[in-house]
Amino acid sequence: PNRVKGLLAAEKKKMARIVVDVPVHDIIVGNGEGQVPLKKVRTKMLKLPRVLTGPQVTTTNDRLRAMGDLMSNMPLPKGPMPKGMRMPRGGKMR
């Protein structure tokens, strides 16, 4: 639970930069103190106030989806491409 809070804070800060006017809520799922059981996550989320209108939801969703696509693509390494590298040969067992 302690390391989750740090990761959650970093992710919340990242999302706050992408979606500026949207409040980001923290929900930690679990059976401990200060956590929401998995069965009650839906009711907890439905109790949160609705801040966005229909068009705002669409634009926010598109923005998050675009940022997710950008973050999932691995960047190409800079510099010269290695040429003398041998490919490993699988299947040869000694």
mmCIF file with all atom_site columns, C-alpha atoms in Angstrom, residues 7-44:
data_model
loop_
_atom_site.group_PDB
_atom_site.id
_atom_site.type_symbol
_atom_site.label_atom_id
_atom_site.label_alt_id
_atom_site.label_comp_id
_atom_site.label_asym_id
_atom_site.label_entity_id
_atom_site.label_seq_id
_atom_site.pdbx_PDB_ins_code
_atom_site.Cartn_x
_atom_site.Cartn_y
_atom_site.Cartn_z
_atom_site.occupancy
_atom_site.B_iso_or_equiv
_atom_site.pdbx_formal_charge
_atom_site.auth_seq_id
_atom_site.auth_comp_id
_atom_site.auth_asym_id
_atom_site.auth_atom_id
_atom_site.pdbx_PDB_model_num
ATOM 1  C CA . LEU A 1 7  ? 2.866   5.533  -8.012  1.00 0.00 ? 7  LEU A CA 1
ATOM 2  C CA . LEU A 1 8  ? -0.681  6.847  -7.768  1.00 0.00 ? 8  LEU A CA 1
ATOM 3  C CA . ALA A 1 9  ? 0.540   10.379 -7.027  1.00 0.00 ? 9  ALA A CA 1
ATOM 4  C CA . ALA A 1 10 ? 2.902   10.276 -10.025 1.00 0.00 ? 10 ALA A CA 1
ATOM 5  C CA . GLU A 1 11 ? 0.129   9.030  -12.310 1.00 0.00 ? 11 GLU A CA 1
ATOM 6  C CA . LYS A 1 12 ? -2.283  11.650 -10.959 1.00 0.00 ? 12 LYS A CA 1
ATOM 7  C CA . LYS A 1 13 ? 0.237   14.410 -11.682 1.00 0.00 ? 13 LYS A CA 1
ATOM 8  C CA . LYS A 1 14 ? 0.733   13.059 -15.208 1.00 0.00 ? 14 LYS A CA 1
ATOM 9  C CA . MET A 1 15 ? -3.026  12.968 -15.853 1.00 0.00 ? 15 MET A CA 1
ATOM 10 C CA . ALA A 1 16 ? -3.491  16.463 -14.405 1.00 0.00 ? 16 ALA A CA 1
ATOM 11 C CA . ARG A 1 17 ? -1.124  17.819 -17.064 1.00 0.00 ? 17 ARG A CA 1
ATOM 12 C CA . ILE A 1 18 ? -3.051  16.113 -19.870 1.00 0.00 ? 18 ILE A CA 1
ATOM 13 C CA . VAL A 1 19 ? -6.595  16.923 -18.734 1.00 0.00 ? 19 VAL A CA 1
ATOM 14 C CA . VAL A 1 20 ? -6.397  20.311 -17.059 1.00 0.00 ? 20 VAL A CA 1
ATOM 15 C CA . ASP A 1 21 ? -9.980  21.115 -16.053 1.00 0.00 ? 21 ASP A CA 1
ATOM 16 C CA . VAL A 1 22 ? -10.978 17.589 -15.022 1.00 0.00 ? 22 VAL A CA 1
ATOM 17 C CA . PRO A 1 23 ? -10.740 16.494 -11.373 1.00 0.00 ? 23 PRO A CA 1
ATOM 18 C CA . VAL A 1 24 ? -8.811  13.246 -10.899 1.00 0.00 ? 24 VAL A CA 1
ATOM 19 C CA . HIS A 1 25 ? -9.986  11.029 -8.027  1.00 0.00 ? 25 HIS A CA 1
ATOM 20 C CA . ASP A 1 26 ? -7.946  8.351  -6.227  1.00 0.00 ? 26 ASP A CA 1
ATOM 21 C CA . ILE A 1 27 ? -9.573  4.982  -5.571  1.00 0.00 ? 27 ILE A CA 1
ATOM 22 C CA . ILE A 1 28 ? -7.390  2.268  -4.062  1.00 0.00 ? 28 ILE A CA 1
ATOM 23 C CA . VAL A 1 29 ? -8.942  -1.181 -4.366  1.00 0.00 ? 29 VAL A CA 1
ATOM 24 C CA . GLY A 1 30 ? -8.362  -3.668 -1.566  1.00 0.00 ? 30 GLY A CA 1
ATOM 25 C CA . ASN A 1 31 ? -9.630  -4.934 1.753   1.00 0.00 ? 31 ASN A CA 1
ATOM 26 C CA . GLY A 1 32 ? -7.473  -2.776 4.041   1.00 0.00 ? 32 GLY A CA 1
ATOM 27 C CA . GLU A 1 33 ? -8.139  0.494  5.797   1.00 0.00 ? 33 GLU A CA 1
ATOM 28 C CA . GLY A 1 34 ? -8.763  3.396  3.406   1.00 0.00 ? 34 GLY A CA 1
ATOM 29 C CA . GLN A 1 35 ? -9.322  0.992  0.508   1.00 0.00 ? 35 GLN A CA 1
ATOM 30 C CA . VAL A 1 36 ? -12.464 0.139  -1.426  1.00 0.00 ? 36 VAL A CA 1
ATOM 31 C CA . PRO A 1 37 ? -13.453 -3.535 -1.800  1.00 0.00 ? 37 PRO A CA 1
ATOM 32 C CA . LEU A 1 38 ? -13.649 -4.723 -5.402  1.00 0.00 ? 38 LEU A CA 1
ATOM 33 C CA . LYS A 1 39 ? -17.403 -5.324 -5.146  1.00 0.00 ? 39 LYS A CA 1
ATOM 34 C CA . LYS A 1 40 ? -18.017 -1.696 -4.138  1.00 0.00 ? 40 LYS A CA 1
ATOM 35 C CA . VAL A 1 41 ? -15.855 0.073  -6.745  1.00 0.00 ? 41 VAL A CA 1
ATOM 36 C CA . ARG A 1 42 ? -18.806 0.637  -9.071  1.00 0.00 ? 42 ARG A CA 1
ATOM 37 C CA . THR A 1 43 ? -20.988 2.223  -6.381  1.00 0.00 ? 43 THR A CA 1
ATOM 38 C CA . LYS A 1 44 ? -18.060 4.352  -5.184  1.00 0.00 ? 44 LYS A CA 1
#
